[in-house]
């Protein structure tokens, strides 16, 4: 007998349309204005929060990828927890939308999705899709006071490491707080270069990579997860160093254009390469650990 396999995601979505189309239309009516405002001059149009739509798209793709398994669970209507969660989500949406509190308005989107899933498919479906909902948290803007409080130490650390590395390389560089002086140019290490949101974006990139590759080795998963923080910090340092050197060799005008253009790509490519490199080293370590040990001298085989 051939094994029963789940339908591909595209087919599963088409089969679910009659049941889920009213829910989808309701979500679009509620949140299309929110996402339009975020993209049209809102926080997602800024350099610090430009990762928001990317996080949303990746989260929806993760849900889409696991949708056949969710649909296979069958209906599970009337979950009390789901209706209570929906009430909280709608209240957050009403408060956030009316009072322009982005933390509540965008956060309500996650609450409402979780509520719909609980009502329609129950807790088992939520456990299957816990990571996409957790991943969406990275698109929610944090309170400005918290961001300012945590960003300054990070910018100081990135500036300090950048100054010392370039000084050791022989460049005429000095630092005053988060201000770098190289040659006749001064550069301010801004929030977009080494701020909390940048670090969180790189954290999201690392967690997304872990979820997609799904290594079977607990050591490899845990170690890579712990190393995401230093990897993100290193990528920030490399970005600031590249920006500093571009300004030093080509002038302030080129450096400022580079900051708002290619520098962001440098950051993410660097972080991705570091993650892949560390993961490859961990793979070698796991293989070496699992390899049969060498036979001690004098011990018969």
PDB file of C-alpha atoms in Angstrom:
ATOM      1  CA  UNK A   1       0.000   0.000   0.000  1.00  0.00           C
ATOM      2  CA  UNK A   2       1.273   3.458  -0.832  1.00  0.00           C
ATOM      3  CA  UNK A   3       1.547   5.877   2.101  1.00  0.00           C
ATOM      4  CA  UNK A   4      -1.034   8.650   2.464  1.00  0.00           C
ATOM      5  CA  UNK A   5       0.593  11.989   1.821  1.00  0.00           C
ATOM      6  CA  UNK A   6      -0.685  15.474   2.545  1.00  0.00           C
ATOM      7  CA  UNK A   7      -1.606  17.604  -0.463  1.00  0.00           C
ATOM      8  CA  UNK A   8       0.848  20.294  -1.548  1.00  0.00           C
ATOM      9  CA  UNK A   9       0.339  23.709   0.064  1.00  0.00           C
ATOM     10  CA  UNK A  10      -1.169  25.286  -3.064  1.00  0.00           C
ATOM     11  CA  UNK A  11      -3.802  22.551  -3.342  1.00  0.00           C
ATOM     12  CA  UNK A  12      -4.525  22.694   0.393  1.00  0.00           C
ATOM     13  CA  UNK A  13      -5.105  26.445   0.179  1.00  0.00           C
ATOM     14  CA  UNK A  14      -7.506  26.035  -2.767  1.00  0.00           C
ATOM     15  CA  UNK A  15      -9.432  23.329  -0.921  1.00  0.00           C
ATOM     16  CA  UNK A  16      -9.689  25.541   2.177  1.00  0.00           C
ATOM     17  CA  UNK A  17     -10.964  28.619   0.350  1.00  0.00           C
ATOM     18  CA  UNK A  18     -14.713  27.987   0.770  1.00  0.00           C
ATOM     19  CA  UNK A  19     -14.266  27.719   4.548  1.00  0.00           C
ATOM     20  CA  UNK A  20     -11.594  30.363   5.076  1.00  0.00           C
ATOM     21  CA  UNK A  21     -12.517  32.993   2.468  1.00  0.00           C
ATOM     22  CA  UNK A  22     -14.864  34.928   4.835  1.00  0.00           C
ATOM     23  CA  UNK A  23     -12.125  34.971   7.475  1.00  0.00           C
ATOM     24  CA  UNK A  24      -9.567  36.194   4.937  1.00  0.00           C
ATOM     25  CA  UNK A  25     -11.893  38.951   3.725  1.00  0.00           C
ATOM     26  CA  UNK A  26     -12.522  40.074   7.292  1.00  0.00           C
ATOM     27  CA  UNK A  27      -8.787  40.249   7.996  1.00  0.00           C
ATOM     28  CA  UNK A  28      -8.191  42.228   4.808  1.00  0.00           C
ATOM     29  CA  UNK A  29     -10.924  44.727   5.684  1.00  0.00           C
ATOM     30  CA  UNK A  30      -9.422  45.232   9.162  1.00  0.00           C
ATOM     31  CA  UNK A  31      -5.713  45.290   8.423  1.00  0.00           C
ATOM     32  CA  UNK A  32      -5.208  46.487   4.851  1.00  0.00           C
ATOM     33  CA  UNK A  33      -5.587  50.130   6.030  1.00  0.00           C
ATOM     34  CA  UNK A  34      -3.063  49.441   8.797  1.00  0.00           C
ATOM     35  CA  UNK A  35      -0.464  47.954   6.462  1.00  0.00           C
ATOM     36  CA  UNK A  36      -1.082  50.691   3.897  1.00  0.00           C
ATOM     37  CA  UNK A  37      -0.413  53.375   6.510  1.00  0.00           C
ATOM     38  CA  UNK A  38       2.725  51.567   7.681  1.00  0.00           C
ATOM     39  CA  UNK A  39       4.132  51.405   4.151  1.00  0.00           C
ATOM     40  CA  UNK A  40       2.927  54.814   2.959  1.00  0.00           C
ATOM     41  CA  UNK A  41       4.963  57.162   5.129  1.00  0.00           C
ATOM     42  CA  UNK A  42       4.665  55.023   8.279  1.00  0.00           C
ATOM     43  CA  UNK A  43       7.332  53.269  10.302  1.00  0.00           C
ATOM     44  CA  UNK A  44       7.817  50.549   7.677  1.00  0.00           C
ATOM     45  CA  UNK A  45       8.975  53.254   5.271  1.00  0.00           C
ATOM     46  CA  UNK A  46      11.867  54.140   7.619  1.00  0.00           C
ATOM     47  CA  UNK A  47      15.257  52.464   7.468  1.00  0.00           C
ATOM     48  CA  UNK A  48      15.035  51.174  11.042  1.00  0.00           C
ATOM     49  CA  UNK A  49      11.686  49.402  10.506  1.00  0.00           C
ATOM     50  CA  UNK A  50      12.023  48.427   6.845  1.00  0.00           C
ATOM     51  CA  UNK A  51      12.231  44.779   7.879  1.00  0.00           C
ATOM     52  CA  UNK A  52       8.564  44.794   8.961  1.00  0.00           C
ATOM     53  CA  UNK A  53       6.973  43.757   5.644  1.00  0.00           C
ATOM     54  CA  UNK A  54       9.727  41.176   5.118  1.00  0.00           C
ATOM     55  CA  UNK A  55       8.983  39.602   8.499  1.00  0.00           C
ATOM     56  CA  UNK A  56       5.267  39.568   7.670  1.00  0.00           C
ATOM     57  CA  UNK A  57       5.838  37.945   4.277  1.00  0.00           C
ATOM     58  CA  UNK A  58       8.151  35.276   5.702  1.00  0.00           C
ATOM     59  CA  UNK A  59       5.708  34.517   8.530  1.00  0.00           C
ATOM     60  CA  UNK A  60       2.832  34.050   6.105  1.00  0.00           C
ATOM     61  CA  UNK A  61       5.046  31.815   3.956  1.00  0.00           C
ATOM     62  CA  UNK A  62       5.843  29.643   6.983  1.00  0.00           C
ATOM     63  CA  UNK A  63       2.119  29.312   7.693  1.00  0.00           C
ATOM     64  CA  UNK A  64       1.453  28.506   4.032  1.00  0.00           C
ATOM     65  CA  UNK A  65       4.125  25.812   4.077  1.00  0.00           C
ATOM     66  CA  UNK A  66       2.524  24.021   7.038  1.00  0.00           C
ATOM     67  CA  UNK A  67      -1.078  24.611   6.007  1.00  0.00           C
ATOM     68  CA  UNK A  68      -1.728  21.071   4.644  1.00  0.00           C
ATOM     69  CA  UNK A  69      -0.893  19.584   8.057  1.00  0.00           C
ATOM     70  CA  UNK A  70      -3.159  22.121   9.782  1.00  0.00           C
ATOM     71  CA  UNK A  71      -6.060  21.350   7.457  1.00  0.00           C
ATOM     72  CA  UNK A  72      -5.614  17.639   8.097  1.00  0.00           C
ATOM     73  CA  UNK A  73      -6.550  18.181  11.746  1.00  0.00           C
ATOM     74  CA  UNK A  74     -10.215  18.766  10.887  1.00  0.00           C
ATOM     75  CA  UNK A  75     -12.503  21.391  12.375  1.00  0.00           C
ATOM     76  CA  UNK A  76     -12.449  22.201  16.068  1.00  0.00           C
ATOM     77  CA  UNK A  77     -15.067  24.864  16.655  1.00  0.00           C
ATOM     78  CA  UNK A  78     -16.118  26.653  19.826  1.00  0.00           C
ATOM     79  CA  UNK A  79     -12.796  26.858  21.659  1.00  0.00           C
ATOM     80  CA  UNK A  80     -13.328  29.167  24.635  1.00  0.00           C
ATOM     81  CA  UNK A  81      -9.676  30.191  24.642  1.00  0.00           C
ATOM     82  CA  UNK A  82      -9.992  31.208  20.997  1.00  0.00           C
ATOM     83  CA  UNK A  83     -12.970  33.493  21.586  1.00  0.00           C
ATOM     84  CA  UNK A  84     -11.288  35.097  24.600  1.00  0.00           C
ATOM     85  CA  UNK A  85      -8.134  35.656  22.551  1.00  0.00           C
ATOM     86  CA  UNK A  86     -10.221  37.174  19.768  1.00  0.00           C
ATOM     87  CA  UNK A  87     -11.815  39.592  22.243  1.00  0.00           C
ATOM     88  CA  UNK A  88      -8.365  40.705  23.419  1.00  0.00           C
ATOM     89  CA  UNK A  89      -7.165  41.100  19.824  1.00  0.00           C
ATOM     90  CA  UNK A  90     -10.157  43.182  18.782  1.00  0.00           C
ATOM     91  CA  UNK A  91      -9.807  45.391  21.855  1.00  0.00           C
ATOM     92  CA  UNK A  92      -6.121  45.962  21.081  1.00  0.00           C
ATOM     93  CA  UNK A  93      -6.988  46.775  17.477  1.00  0.00           C
ATOM     94  CA  UNK A  94      -9.658  49.279  18.480  1.00  0.00           C
ATOM     95  CA  UNK A  95      -7.370  50.996  20.988  1.00  0.00           C
ATOM     96  CA  UNK A  96      -4.338  50.966  18.731  1.00  0.00           C
ATOM     97  CA  UNK A  97      -6.155  52.157  15.620  1.00  0.00           C
ATOM     98  CA  UNK A  98      -8.094  54.924  17.373  1.00  0.00           C
ATOM     99  CA  UNK A  99      -5.223  56.160  19.542  1.00  0.00           C
ATOM    100  CA  UNK A 100      -2.442  55.528  16.973  1.00  0.00           C
ATOM    101  CA  UNK A 101      -0.586  53.110  19.252  1.00  0.00           C
ATOM    102  CA  UNK A 102       1.371  50.950  16.831  1.00  0.00           C
ATOM    103  CA  UNK A 103       2.400  48.429  19.477  1.00  0.00           C
ATOM    104  CA  UNK A 104      -1.277  47.605  20.082  1.00  0.00           C
ATOM    105  CA  UNK A 105      -2.477  47.936  16.499  1.00  0.00           C
ATOM    106  CA  UNK A 106       0.166  45.711  14.889  1.00  0.00           C
ATOM    107  CA  UNK A 107       0.277  43.382  17.865  1.00  0.00           C
ATOM    108  CA  UNK A 108      -3.476  42.827  17.562  1.00  0.00           C
ATOM    109  CA  UNK A 109      -2.890  41.220  14.153  1.00  0.00           C
ATOM    110  CA  UNK A 110      -1.035  38.366  15.839  1.00  0.00           C
ATOM    111  CA  UNK A 111      -3.714  37.996  18.532  1.00  0.00           C
ATOM    112  CA  UNK A 112      -6.493  37.853  15.938  1.00  0.00           C
ATOM    113  CA  UNK A 113      -4.694  35.248  13.806  1.00  0.00           C
ATOM    114  CA  UNK A 114      -4.031  33.101  16.866  1.00  0.00           C
ATOM    115  CA  UNK A 115      -7.683  33.433  17.913  1.00  0.00           C
ATOM    116  CA  UNK A 116      -8.989  32.391  14.493  1.00  0.00           C
ATOM    117  CA  UNK A 117      -6.696  29.368  14.467  1.00  0.00           C
ATOM    118  CA  UNK A 118      -7.788  28.336  17.968  1.00  0.00           C
ATOM    119  CA  UNK A 119     -11.470  28.658  17.110  1.00  0.00           C
ATOM    120  CA  UNK A 120     -11.201  26.814  13.794  1.00  0.00           C
ATOM    121  CA  UNK A 121      -8.551  24.170  14.519  1.00  0.00           C
ATOM    122  CA  UNK A 122      -7.777  24.202  18.250  1.00  0.00           C
ATOM    123  CA  UNK A 123      -4.614  24.131  20.332  1.00  0.00           C
ATOM    124  CA  UNK A 124      -2.931  21.407  18.299  1.00  0.00           C
ATOM    125  CA  UNK A 125      -2.861  23.667  15.245  1.00  0.00           C
ATOM    126  CA  UNK A 126      -1.440  26.511  17.320  1.00  0.00           C
ATOM    127  CA  UNK A 127       1.361  24.273  18.574  1.00  0.00           C
ATOM    128  CA  UNK A 128       2.149  23.380  14.959  1.00  0.00           C
ATOM    129  CA  UNK A 129       2.298  27.035  13.927  1.00  0.00           C
ATOM    130  CA  UNK A 130       3.824  28.550  17.050  1.00  0.00           C
ATOM    131  CA  UNK A 131       7.010  29.685  15.295  1.00  0.00           C
ATOM    132  CA  UNK A 132       5.376  31.822  12.542  1.00  0.00           C
ATOM    133  CA  UNK A 133       3.384  33.678  15.213  1.00  0.00           C
ATOM    134  CA  UNK A 134       6.473  34.112  17.372  1.00  0.00           C
ATOM    135  CA  UNK A 135       8.378  35.294  14.305  1.00  0.00           C
ATOM    136  CA  UNK A 136       5.751  37.995  13.688  1.00  0.00           C
ATOM    137  CA  UNK A 137       6.706  39.628  16.978  1.00  0.00           C
ATOM    138  CA  UNK A 138       9.826  40.970  15.239  1.00  0.00           C
ATOM    139  CA  UNK A 139       7.658  43.198  13.031  1.00  0.00           C
ATOM    140  CA  UNK A 140       6.010  44.941  16.021  1.00  0.00           C
ATOM    141  CA  UNK A 141       7.702  48.309  16.765  1.00  0.00           C
ATOM    142  CA  UNK A 142       8.941  48.561  20.338  1.00  0.00           C
ATOM    143  CA  UNK A 143       8.263  51.629  22.526  1.00  0.00           C
ATOM    144  CA  UNK A 144      10.619  54.480  21.679  1.00  0.00           C
ATOM    145  CA  UNK A 145      11.800  54.897  25.280  1.00  0.00           C
ATOM    146  CA  UNK A 146      12.875  51.242  25.458  1.00  0.00           C
ATOM    147  CA  UNK A 147      14.617  51.429  22.083  1.00  0.00           C
ATOM    148  CA  UNK A 148      16.528  54.584  23.064  1.00  0.00           C
ATOM    149  CA  UNK A 149      17.576  53.086  26.390  1.00  0.00           C
ATOM    150  CA  UNK A 150      18.972  49.900  24.852  1.00  0.00           C
ATOM    151  CA  UNK A 151      20.329  51.365  21.629  1.00  0.00           C
ATOM    152  CA  UNK A 152      22.953  53.709  23.078  1.00  0.00           C
ATOM    153  CA  UNK A 153      25.072  50.978  24.771  1.00  0.00           C
ATOM    154  CA  UNK A 154      24.965  48.950  21.568  1.00  0.00           C
ATOM    155  CA  UNK A 155      26.063  51.900  19.442  1.00  0.00           C
ATOM    156  CA  UNK A 156      28.866  52.615  21.913  1.00  0.00           C
ATOM    157  CA  UNK A 157      30.064  49.011  21.706  1.00  0.00           C
ATOM    158  CA  UNK A 158      29.966  48.946  17.886  1.00  0.00           C
ATOM    159  CA  UNK A 159      31.779  52.299  17.702  1.00  0.00           C
ATOM    160  CA  UNK A 160      34.438  51.108  20.170  1.00  0.00           C
ATOM    161  CA  UNK A 161      35.164  47.883  18.275  1.00  0.00           C
ATOM    162  CA  UNK A 162      35.159  49.663  14.898  1.00  0.00           C
ATOM    163  CA  UNK A 163      37.624  52.294  16.134  1.00  0.00           C
ATOM    164  CA  UNK A 164      40.068  49.758  17.559  1.00  0.00           C
ATOM    165  CA  UNK A 165      39.987  47.424  14.565  1.00  0.00           C
ATOM    166  CA  UNK A 166      40.583  50.222  12.064  1.00  0.00           C
ATOM    167  CA  UNK A 167      43.264  51.749  14.290  1.00  0.00           C
ATOM    168  CA  UNK A 168      45.069  48.397  14.421  1.00  0.00           C
ATOM    169  CA  UNK A 169      44.824  48.307  10.616  1.00  0.00           C
ATOM    170  CA  UNK A 170      46.696  51.637  10.467  1.00  0.00           C
ATOM    171  CA  UNK A 171      43.863  54.060   9.718  1.00  0.00           C
ATOM    172  CA  UNK A 172      43.829  57.581  11.262  1.00  0.00           C
ATOM    173  CA  UNK A 173      40.668  57.127  13.324  1.00  0.00           C
ATOM    174  CA  UNK A 174      39.480  58.444  16.676  1.00  0.00           C
ATOM    175  CA  UNK A 175      36.213  58.203  18.569  1.00  0.00           C
ATOM    176  CA  UNK A 176      34.150  60.486  20.778  1.00  0.00           C
ATOM    177  CA  UNK A 177      31.156  58.562  22.092  1.00  0.00           C
ATOM    178  CA  UNK A 178      29.356  57.301  18.983  1.00  0.00           C
ATOM    179  CA  UNK A 179      31.098  59.823  16.709  1.00  0.00           C
ATOM    180  CA  UNK A 180      33.934  58.434  14.590  1.00  0.00           C
ATOM    181  CA  UNK A 181      36.581  60.743  13.123  1.00  0.00           C
ATOM    182  CA  UNK A 182      38.547  59.256  10.234  1.00  0.00           C
ATOM    183  CA  UNK A 183      40.791  61.590   8.292  1.00  0.00           C
ATOM    184  CA  UNK A 184      38.843  64.821   7.746  1.00  0.00           C
ATOM    185  CA  UNK A 185      35.466  63.087   7.987  1.00  0.00           C
ATOM    186  CA  UNK A 186      33.140  62.645  10.939  1.00  0.00           C
ATOM    187  CA  UNK A 187      30.590  59.846  11.053  1.00  0.00           C
ATOM    188  CA  UNK A 188      27.770  59.439  13.539  1.00  0.00           C
ATOM    189  CA  UNK A 189      26.910  55.816  14.255  1.00  0.00           C
ATOM    190  CA  UNK A 190      23.140  56.116  13.915  1.00  0.00           C
ATOM    191  CA  UNK A 191      20.370  53.839  15.180  1.00  0.00           C
ATOM    192  CA  UNK A 192      19.970  52.326  11.734  1.00  0.00           C
ATOM    193  CA  UNK A 193      23.619  51.246  11.768  1.00  0.00           C
ATOM    194  CA  UNK A 194      23.847  49.642  15.188  1.00  0.00           C
ATOM    195  CA  UNK A 195      20.506  50.061  16.930  1.00  0.00           C
ATOM    196  CA  UNK A 196      18.238  47.644  18.741  1.00  0.00           C
ATOM    197  CA  UNK A 197      15.925  47.209  15.746  1.00  0.00           C
ATOM    198  CA  UNK A 198      18.866  46.249  13.540  1.00  0.00           C
ATOM    199  CA  UNK A 199      19.960  43.639  16.070  1.00  0.00           C
ATOM    200  CA  UNK A 200      16.422  42.281  16.337  1.00  0.00           C
ATOM    201  CA  UNK A 201      16.193  42.042  12.551  1.00  0.00           C
ATOM    202  CA  UNK A 202      19.367  39.985  12.423  1.00  0.00           C
ATOM    203  CA  UNK A 203      18.081  37.836  15.286  1.00  0.00           C
ATOM    204  CA  UNK A 204      14.950  37.198  13.234  1.00  0.00           C
ATOM    205  CA  UNK A 205      17.089  36.234  10.241  1.00  0.00           C
ATOM    206  CA  UNK A 206      18.998  33.701  12.340  1.00  0.00           C
ATOM    207  CA  UNK A 207      15.869  32.199  13.875  1.00  0.00           C
ATOM    208  CA  UNK A 208      14.247  31.942  10.450  1.00  0.00           C
ATOM    209  CA  UNK A 209      17.309  30.087   9.172  1.00  0.00           C
ATOM    210  CA  UNK A 210      17.143  27.663  12.105  1.00  0.00           C
ATOM    211  CA  UNK A 211      13.457  26.989  11.506  1.00  0.00           C
ATOM    212  CA  UNK A 212      13.904  26.345   7.794  1.00  0.00           C
ATOM    213  CA  UNK A 213      16.939  24.056   7.997  1.00  0.00           C
ATOM    214  CA  UNK A 214      15.641  22.137  11.073  1.00  0.00           C
ATOM    215  CA  UNK A 215      18.844  20.357  12.074  1.00  0.00           C
ATOM    216  CA  UNK A 216      18.409  17.065  13.881  1.00  0.00           C
ATOM    217  CA  UNK A 217      21.373  17.722  16.165  1.00  0.00           C
ATOM    218  CA  UNK A 218      20.320  19.500  19.397  1.00  0.00           C
ATOM    219  CA  UNK A 219      23.924  20.638  19.921  1.00  0.00           C
ATOM    220  CA  UNK A 220      23.987  22.263  16.500  1.00  0.00           C
ATOM    221  CA  UNK A 221      20.640  24.003  16.986  1.00  0.00           C
ATOM    222  CA  UNK A 222      21.311  25.276  20.502  1.00  0.00           C
ATOM    223  CA  UNK A 223      24.857  26.429  19.766  1.00  0.00           C
ATOM    224  CA  UNK A 224      23.838  28.268  16.601  1.00  0.00           C
ATOM    225  CA  UNK A 225      20.912  29.899  18.423  1.00  0.00           C
ATOM    226  CA  UNK A 226      23.253  31.138  21.171  1.00  0.00           C
ATOM    227  CA  UNK A 227      25.761  32.429  18.616  1.00  0.00           C
ATOM    228  CA  UNK A 228      23.169  34.495  16.744  1.00  0.00           C
ATOM    229  CA  UNK A 229      23.714  37.410  19.144  1.00  0.00           C
ATOM    230  CA  UNK A 230      27.505  37.714  18.601  1.00  0.00           C
ATOM    231  CA  UNK A 231      26.982  37.055  14.880  1.00  0.00           C
ATOM    232  CA  UNK A 232      24.531  39.958  14.708  1.00  0.00           C
ATOM    233  CA  UNK A 233      26.935  42.210  16.594  1.00  0.00           C
ATOM    234  CA  UNK A 234      29.794  41.237  14.275  1.00  0.00           C
ATOM    235  CA  UNK A 235      27.663  41.981  11.206  1.00  0.00           C
ATOM    236  CA  UNK A 236      26.883  45.438  12.621  1.00  0.00           C
ATOM    237  CA  UNK A 237      30.587  46.113  13.185  1.00  0.00           C
ATOM    238  CA  UNK A 238      31.421  45.047   9.626  1.00  0.00           C
ATOM    239  CA  UNK A 239      28.704  47.326   8.268  1.00  0.00           C
ATOM    240  CA  UNK A 240      30.025  50.356  10.170  1.00  0.00           C
ATOM    241  CA  UNK A 241      33.609  49.543   9.153  1.00  0.00           C
ATOM    242  CA  UNK A 242      32.628  49.294   5.480  1.00  0.00           C
ATOM    243  CA  UNK A 243      30.725  52.571   5.691  1.00  0.00           C
ATOM    244  CA  UNK A 244      33.667  54.259   7.419  1.00  0.00           C
ATOM    245  CA  UNK A 245      36.147  53.060   4.816  1.00  0.00           C
ATOM    246  CA  UNK A 246      33.861  54.075   1.936  1.00  0.00           C
ATOM    247  CA  UNK A 247      33.645  57.573   3.413  1.00  0.00           C
ATOM    248  CA  UNK A 248      37.422  57.706   3.984  1.00  0.00           C
ATOM    249  CA  UNK A 249      38.326  56.716   0.420  1.00  0.00           C
ATOM    250  CA  UNK A 250      35.475  58.222  -1.604  1.00  0.00           C
ATOM    251  CA  UNK A 251      34.147  61.134   0.455  1.00  0.00           C
ATOM    252  CA  UNK A 252      31.187  61.983   2.624  1.00  0.00           C
ATOM    253  CA  UNK A 253      28.670  62.230  -0.228  1.00  0.00           C
ATOM    254  CA  UNK A 254      29.386  58.675  -1.376  1.00  0.00           C
ATOM    255  CA  UNK A 255      29.341  57.439   2.210  1.00  0.00           C
ATOM    256  CA  UNK A 256      25.935  58.949   2.921  1.00  0.00           C
ATOM    257  CA  UNK A 257      24.521  57.504  -0.279  1.00  0.00           C
ATOM    258  CA  UNK A 258      26.041  54.163   0.613  1.00  0.00           C
ATOM    259  CA  UNK A 259      24.414  54.309   4.054  1.00  0.00           C
ATOM    260  CA  UNK A 260      20.930  54.600   2.630  1.00  0.00           C
ATOM    261  CA  UNK A 261      21.484  52.147  -0.177  1.00  0.00           C
ATOM    262  CA  UNK A 262      23.923  49.286  -0.321  1.00  0.00           C
ATOM    263  CA  UNK A 263      24.990  49.305   3.351  1.00  0.00           C
ATOM    264  CA  UNK A 264      21.802  47.586   4.458  1.00  0.00           C
ATOM    265  CA  UNK A 265      22.411  44.818   1.940  1.00  0.00           C
ATOM    266  CA  UNK A 266      25.984  44.476   3.216  1.00  0.00           C
ATOM    267  CA  UNK A 267      24.625  43.996   6.724  1.00  0.00           C
ATOM    268  CA  UNK A 268      22.240  41.180   5.839  1.00  0.00           C
ATOM    269  CA  UNK A 269      24.587  39.434   3.417  1.00  0.00           C
ATOM    270  CA  UNK A 270      27.334  39.551   6.050  1.00  0.00           C
ATOM    271  CA  UNK A 271      25.022  38.164   8.730  1.00  0.00           C
ATOM    272  CA  UNK A 272      23.808  35.392   6.422  1.00  0.00           C
ATOM    273  CA  UNK A 273      27.365  34.429   5.428  1.00  0.00           C
ATOM    274  CA  UNK A 274      28.423  34.384   9.082  1.00  0.00           C
ATOM    275  CA  UNK A 275      25.460  32.186   9.997  1.00  0.00           C
ATOM    276  CA  UNK A 276      26.225  29.783   7.130  1.00  0.00           C
ATOM    277  CA  UNK A 277      29.922  29.742   8.041  1.00  0.00           C
ATOM    278  CA  UNK A 278      29.295  29.047  11.731  1.00  0.00           C
ATOM    279  CA  UNK A 279      26.718  26.409  10.838  1.00  0.00           C
ATOM    280  CA  UNK A 280      29.238  24.682   8.550  1.00  0.00           C
ATOM    281  CA  UNK A 281      31.809  24.623  11.349  1.00  0.00           C
ATOM    282  CA  UNK A 282      29.231  23.180  13.716  1.00  0.00           C
ATOM    283  CA  UNK A 283      28.386  20.538  11.121  1.00  0.00           C
ATOM    284  CA  UNK A 284      32.036  19.522  10.965  1.00  0.00           C
ATOM    285  CA  UNK A 285      32.188  19.395  14.768  1.00  0.00           C
ATOM    286  CA  UNK A 286      29.072  17.197  14.946  1.00  0.00           C
ATOM    287  CA  UNK A 287      30.438  14.837  12.283  1.00  0.00           C
ATOM    288  CA  UNK A 288      33.758  14.582  14.090  1.00  0.00           C
ATOM    289  CA  UNK A 289      32.000  13.884  17.375  1.00  0.00           C
ATOM    290  CA  UNK A 290      29.815  11.183  15.817  1.00  0.00           C
ATOM    291  CA  UNK A 291      32.697   9.575  13.926  1.00  0.00           C
ATOM    292  CA  UNK A 292      33.935   6.299  15.453  1.00  0.00           C
ATOM    293  CA  UNK A 293      36.827   6.957  17.802  1.00  0.00           C
ATOM    294  CA  UNK A 294      40.301   5.867  17.029  1.00  0.00           C
ATOM    295  CA  UNK A 295      41.329   2.536  18.530  1.00  0.00           C
ATOM    296  CA  UNK A 296      43.798   2.916  21.364  1.00  0.00           C
ATOM    297  CA  UNK A 297      47.276   1.431  20.822  1.00  0.00           C
ATOM    298  CA  UNK A 298      47.546  -2.157  22.017  1.00  0.00           C
ATOM    299  CA  UNK A 299      43.812  -2.773  21.973  1.00  0.00           C
ATOM    300  CA  UNK A 300      42.900  -5.597  19.599  1.00  0.00           C
ATOM    301  CA  UNK A 301      40.303  -4.739  16.917  1.00  0.00           C
TER     302      UNK A 301
END
